Amino acid sequence: MLIIPAIDLKDGQCVRLKQGLMEDATVFSNSPGEQARHWLEQGARRLHVVDLNGAFAGKPKNESAIKEIVKAVGDDIPVQLGGGIRDLDTIERCLDDGISYVIIGTAAVKNPGFLHDACGAFPGHIIVGLDAKDGKVAVDGWSKLTGHDVIDLAKKYEDYGVEGIIYTDIGRDGMLSGINIEATVKLAQALRIPVIASGGLSNIEDIRKLCAVESEGVAGTIAGRAIYDGSLDFAVAQAEADRIGGL
């Protein structure tokens, strides 16, 4: 089970939001590079970076901070990036800057042709972020619920050739209320590609619950607020996941 520290960027700073609200941001660090190095030193095997300004603007807005993060971790671990990635030129620029995986969210739902082209042009580098509430997909920074069923869309994207799905229960994100295990497993069972759980991770018990369903196709989880406010010790959590997984 891969536990992936999240670094959310707003105005060049590392922040966490509650329920995706930009006005409800807590600043955790003024140095994205130092934050990335910290998680690397704690044993992280991948980083999850979100350009929050980019997600709302529809194009990357924190490029200097992103480059700082990539430089800080070097070739040691991969970095996955989401937020405002809406065209092939942006994907190419991200990959050229050293990003390993590009996360496409709203654009995958609104413009499936773009996602299809991206998977063809950059095989192995495209992850889709599906944010959902009560099984229905949300777009535009969670501000709009669509009528799309999350499993139906994920199956379509799997056929396109995406590398994996990040599934976020937006009713739980940033609330430390626990991962929606049932919905995550239901999605993973319907797919052949790996699913990464997101939204609500709060403590070591959540890690144990996720490890118990790893065989269903849940390959990892994104750790956000919990590892910043101290309710979950990242290094302890990854060690526990490794122990359960027999590593």
Short mmCIF file of C-alpha atoms in Angstrom, two decimals:
data_model
loop_
_atom_site.label_atom_id
_atom_site.label_comp_id
_atom_site.label_asym_id
_atom_site.label_seq_id
_atom_site.Cartn_x
_atom_site.Cartn_y
_atom_site.Cartn_z
CA MET A 1 0.00 0.00 0.00
CA LEU A 2 1.49 3.27 -1.15
CA ILE A 3 0.86 6.22 1.15
CA ILE A 4 1.32 9.40 -0.86
CA PRO A 5 1.84 12.73 0.91
CA ALA A 6 -0.11 15.59 -0.65
CA ILE A 7 1.34 19.02 -1.27
CA ASP A 8 -1.40 21.47 -2.22
CA LEU A 9 -0.15 24.74 -3.66
CA LYS A 10 -1.88 28.10 -3.39
CA ASP A 11 -0.02 31.32 -4.24
CA GLY A 12 3.30 29.46 -3.99
CA GLN A 13 2.61 28.17 -0.47
CA CYS A 14 1.75 24.70 0.83
CA VAL A 15 -1.81 24.72 2.13
CA ARG A 16 -4.73 22.45 2.97
CA LEU A 17 -8.34 23.21 2.19
CA LYS A 18 -11.52 22.04 3.85
CA GLN A 19 -14.13 20.76 1.40
CA GLY A 20 -12.17 22.27 -1.51
CA LEU A 21 -12.91 25.85 -0.45
CA MET A 22 -10.12 28.23 -1.47
CA GLU A 23 -11.15 30.72 1.21
CA ASP A 24 -10.75 28.03 3.90
CA ALA A 25 -7.01 27.40 3.48
CA THR A 26 -4.50 26.63 6.21
CA VAL A 27 -0.87 27.44 5.29
CA PHE A 28 1.56 24.71 6.37
CA SER A 29 4.77 25.83 4.68
CA ASN A 30 6.17 28.72 2.68
CA SER A 31 8.75 26.45 1.04
CA PRO A 32 7.36 23.73 -1.24
CA GLY A 33 10.86 22.36 -1.85
CA GLU A 34 11.57 21.93 1.85
CA GLN A 35 8.19 20.28 2.34
CA ALA A 36 8.93 17.83 -0.48
CA ARG A 37 12.34 16.98 0.99
CA HIS A 38 10.72 16.40 4.38
CA TRP A 39 8.39 13.74 3.00
CA LEU A 40 11.22 12.18 1.02
CA GLU A 41 13.27 11.90 4.21
CA GLN A 42 10.25 10.39 5.99
CA GLY A 43 10.20 7.56 3.46
CA ALA A 44 7.67 8.72 0.86
CA ARG A 45 7.81 6.81 -2.42
CA ARG A 46 5.67 9.24 -4.38
CA LEU A 47 4.34 12.79 -3.97
CA HIS A 48 0.91 14.12 -4.89
CA VAL A 49 1.01 17.79 -5.89
CA VAL A 50 -2.04 19.90 -6.67
CA ASP A 51 -1.92 23.38 -8.19
CA LEU A 52 -5.04 24.78 -6.53
CA ASN A 53 -4.86 28.12 -8.34
CA GLY A 54 -4.45 26.19 -11.58
CA ALA A 55 -7.47 24.02 -10.86
CA PHE A 56 -9.67 27.11 -10.58
CA ALA A 57 -7.99 29.07 -13.39
CA GLY A 58 -7.89 26.19 -15.88
CA LYS A 59 -4.14 26.48 -16.43
CA PRO A 60 -1.05 25.98 -14.21
CA LYS A 61 -0.34 28.91 -11.89
CA ASN A 62 2.32 27.58 -9.49
CA GLU A 63 4.98 26.45 -11.94
CA SER A 64 7.95 27.82 -10.01
CA ALA A 65 6.81 26.01 -6.83
CA ILE A 66 6.27 22.81 -8.80
CA LYS A 67 9.76 23.00 -10.28
CA GLU A 68 11.11 23.58 -6.77
CA ILE A 69 9.43 20.36 -5.60
CA VAL A 70 10.74 18.32 -8.53
CA LYS A 71 14.25 19.67 -7.98
CA ALA A 72 14.06 18.87 -4.26
CA VAL A 73 13.30 15.18 -4.78
CA GLY A 74 15.34 14.74 -7.95
CA ASP A 75 15.13 11.25 -9.43
CA ASP A 76 14.52 9.64 -6.03
CA ILE A 77 10.71 9.43 -6.22
CA PRO A 78 8.02 10.21 -8.80
CA VAL A 79 5.78 13.25 -8.52
CA GLN A 80 2.19 13.29 -9.75
CA LEU A 81 0.63 16.66 -10.54
CA GLY A 82 -2.93 17.86 -10.95
CA GLY A 83 -4.67 21.19 -11.27
CA GLY A 84 -5.51 23.08 -14.45
CA ILE A 85 -4.12 20.57 -16.93
CA ARG A 86 -6.39 21.03 -19.93
CA ASP A 87 -4.26 20.60 -23.09
CA LEU A 88 -1.49 18.47 -24.56
CA ASP A 89 1.08 21.28 -24.55
CA THR A 90 0.66 21.66 -20.79
CA ILE A 91 1.14 17.92 -20.27
CA GLU A 92 4.29 17.97 -22.38
CA ARG A 93 5.66 20.93 -20.40
CA CYS A 94 4.92 19.19 -17.09
CA LEU A 95 6.68 16.00 -18.18
CA ASP A 96 9.63 18.00 -19.50
CA ASP A 97 9.86 19.68 -16.08
CA GLY A 98 10.27 16.26 -14.44
CA ILE A 99 6.70 15.39 -13.43
CA SER A 100 6.14 11.61 -13.73
CA TYR A 101 2.35 11.46 -13.77
CA VAL A 102 -0.14 14.09 -14.86
CA ILE A 103 -3.59 14.03 -13.25
CA ILE A 104 -6.51 15.07 -15.40
CA GLY A 105 -9.76 15.80 -13.57
CA THR A 106 -12.45 18.16 -14.83
CA ALA A 107 -11.09 18.09 -18.39
CA ALA A 108 -11.49 14.29 -18.51
CA VAL A 109 -15.21 14.66 -17.85
CA LYS A 110 -15.86 17.72 -19.98
CA ASN A 111 -13.58 16.82 -22.88
CA PRO A 112 -13.09 13.04 -23.13
CA GLY A 113 -11.52 13.47 -26.56
CA PHE A 114 -8.66 15.37 -24.92
CA LEU A 115 -8.14 12.56 -22.41
CA HIS A 116 -8.14 9.99 -25.19
CA ASP A 117 -5.52 12.00 -27.10
CA ALA A 118 -3.43 12.46 -23.95
CA CYS A 119 -3.34 8.71 -23.28
CA GLY A 120 -2.22 8.14 -26.86
CA ALA A 121 0.44 10.85 -26.83
CA PHE A 122 1.83 10.18 -23.34
CA PRO A 123 1.20 6.50 -22.50
CA GLY A 124 1.99 5.53 -18.94
CA HIS A 125 1.88 9.11 -17.68
CA ILE A 126 -1.84 9.90 -17.42
CA ILE A 127 -3.91 9.44 -14.25
CA VAL A 128 -7.54 10.52 -13.97
CA GLY A 129 -8.82 12.17 -10.83
CA LEU A 130 -12.47 11.37 -10.25
CA ASP A 131 -14.15 13.38 -7.51
CA ALA A 132 -17.56 12.12 -6.51
CA LYS A 133 -20.36 12.46 -4.03
CA ASP A 134 -22.97 9.73 -3.64
CA GLY A 135 -21.58 7.98 -6.71
CA LYS A 136 -21.90 11.00 -9.03
CA VAL A 137 -18.90 12.83 -10.46
CA ALA A 138 -18.18 16.47 -9.59
CA VAL A 139 -16.27 18.98 -11.74
CA ASP A 140 -14.92 22.53 -11.62
CA GLY A 141 -13.25 22.39 -8.24
CA TRP A 142 -16.16 20.33 -6.85
CA SER A 143 -18.57 23.20 -7.47
CA LYS A 144 -20.79 21.24 -9.87
CA LEU A 145 -22.24 17.75 -9.56
CA THR A 146 -22.80 15.98 -12.88
CA GLY A 147 -25.14 13.12 -13.66
CA HIS A 148 -22.21 10.85 -14.58
CA ASP A 149 -21.83 7.60 -12.66
CA VAL A 150 -18.27 7.28 -11.34
CA ILE A 151 -17.89 3.59 -12.26
CA ASP A 152 -19.21 4.03 -15.80
CA LEU A 153 -16.79 6.89 -16.46
CA ALA A 154 -13.84 5.06 -14.92
CA LYS A 155 -14.43 2.05 -17.15
CA LYS A 156 -14.43 4.29 -20.20
CA TYR A 157 -11.16 5.91 -19.14
CA GLU A 158 -9.63 2.49 -18.51
CA ASP A 159 -10.36 1.64 -22.13
CA TYR A 160 -8.58 4.85 -23.18
CA GLY A 161 -5.41 3.60 -21.47
CA VAL A 162 -5.13 5.70 -18.31
CA GLU A 163 -2.53 4.55 -15.80
CA GLY A 164 -4.84 4.67 -12.79
CA ILE A 165 -7.71 6.46 -11.04
CA ILE A 166 -7.53 8.72 -8.00
CA TYR A 167 -10.93 8.50 -6.34
CA THR A 168 -11.93 11.28 -3.94
CA ASP A 169 -15.07 11.27 -1.84
CA ILE A 170 -15.59 15.02 -1.74
CA GLY A 171 -17.94 14.80 1.19
CA ARG A 172 -15.00 13.67 3.33
CA ASP A 173 -11.95 15.47 1.93
CA GLY A 174 -10.11 17.54 4.50
CA MET A 175 -12.60 16.54 7.20
CA LEU A 176 -10.59 13.70 8.82
CA SER A 177 -13.76 11.61 8.82
CA GLY A 178 -12.27 8.42 7.40
CA ILE A 179 -11.85 7.07 3.87
CA ASN A 180 -15.02 5.87 2.13
CA ILE A 181 -13.74 2.30 1.93
CA GLU A 182 -16.95 0.81 0.55
CA ALA A 183 -17.19 3.19 -2.42
CA THR A 184 -13.46 2.92 -3.15
CA VAL A 185 -13.54 -0.89 -3.17
CA LYS A 186 -16.65 -0.92 -5.35
CA LEU A 187 -14.84 1.19 -7.92
CA ALA A 188 -11.60 -0.83 -7.73
CA GLN A 189 -13.47 -4.12 -8.21
CA ALA A 190 -14.98 -2.79 -11.44
CA LEU A 191 -11.57 -1.94 -12.93
CA ARG A 192 -8.31 -3.60 -13.92
CA ILE A 193 -6.21 -0.48 -13.37
CA PRO A 194 -5.17 0.60 -9.85
CA VAL A 195 -7.29 2.91 -7.75
CA ILE A 196 -5.77 5.40 -5.29
CA ALA A 197 -8.05 6.39 -2.43
CA SER A 198 -8.38 10.03 -1.43
CA GLY A 199 -10.48 12.13 0.91
CA GLY A 200 -10.86 11.76 4.66
CA LEU A 201 -7.78 9.77 5.70
CA SER A 202 -7.52 10.43 9.43
CA ASN A 203 -5.55 7.83 11.41
CA ILE A 204 -3.62 4.57 11.46
CA GLU A 205 -6.85 2.57 11.59
CA ASP A 206 -7.77 3.93 8.15
CA ILE A 207 -4.44 2.62 6.86
CA ARG A 208 -5.18 -0.84 8.24
CA LYS A 209 -8.64 -0.83 6.65
CA LEU A 210 -7.16 0.14 3.29
CA CYS A 211 -4.47 -2.53 3.52
CA ALA A 212 -7.22 -5.09 4.08
CA VAL A 213 -8.69 -4.26 0.65
CA GLU A 214 -5.43 -3.79 -1.26
CA SER A 215 -6.01 -7.09 -3.06
CA GLU A 216 -9.23 -5.64 -4.51
CA GLY A 217 -7.18 -3.16 -6.52
CA VAL A 218 -6.73 -0.28 -4.06
CA ALA A 219 -3.06 0.48 -4.65
CA GLY A 220 -2.54 3.49 -2.41
CA THR A 221 -3.96 6.45 -0.59
CA ILE A 222 -3.28 10.16 -0.55
CA ALA A 223 -2.47 11.60 2.86
CA GLY A 224 -3.28 15.26 3.36
CA ARG A 225 -4.52 17.12 6.41
CA ALA A 226 -3.93 14.16 8.77
CA ILE A 227 -0.15 14.15 8.26
CA TYR A 228 0.04 17.92 8.62
CA ASP A 229 -1.98 18.32 11.79
CA GLY A 230 -0.40 15.32 13.49
CA SER A 231 -3.33 12.91 13.68
CA LEU A 232 -1.35 10.51 11.48
CA ASP A 233 2.43 10.00 11.59
CA PHE A 234 3.40 9.42 7.96
CA ALA A 235 6.51 7.31 8.61
CA VAL A 236 4.66 5.11 11.11
CA ALA A 237 1.75 4.73 8.69
CA GLN A 238 3.94 3.65 5.76
CA ALA A 239 5.84 1.24 8.01
CA GLU A 240 2.56 -0.29 9.19
CA ALA A 241 1.34 -0.62 5.61
CA ASP A 242 4.60 -2.34 4.66
CA ARG A 243 4.31 -4.69 7.65
CA ILE A 244 0.78 -5.69 6.72
CA GLY A 245 1.78 -6.10 3.09
CA GLY A 246 4.71 -8.29 4.03
CA LEU A 247 7.40 -5.94 2.72
#
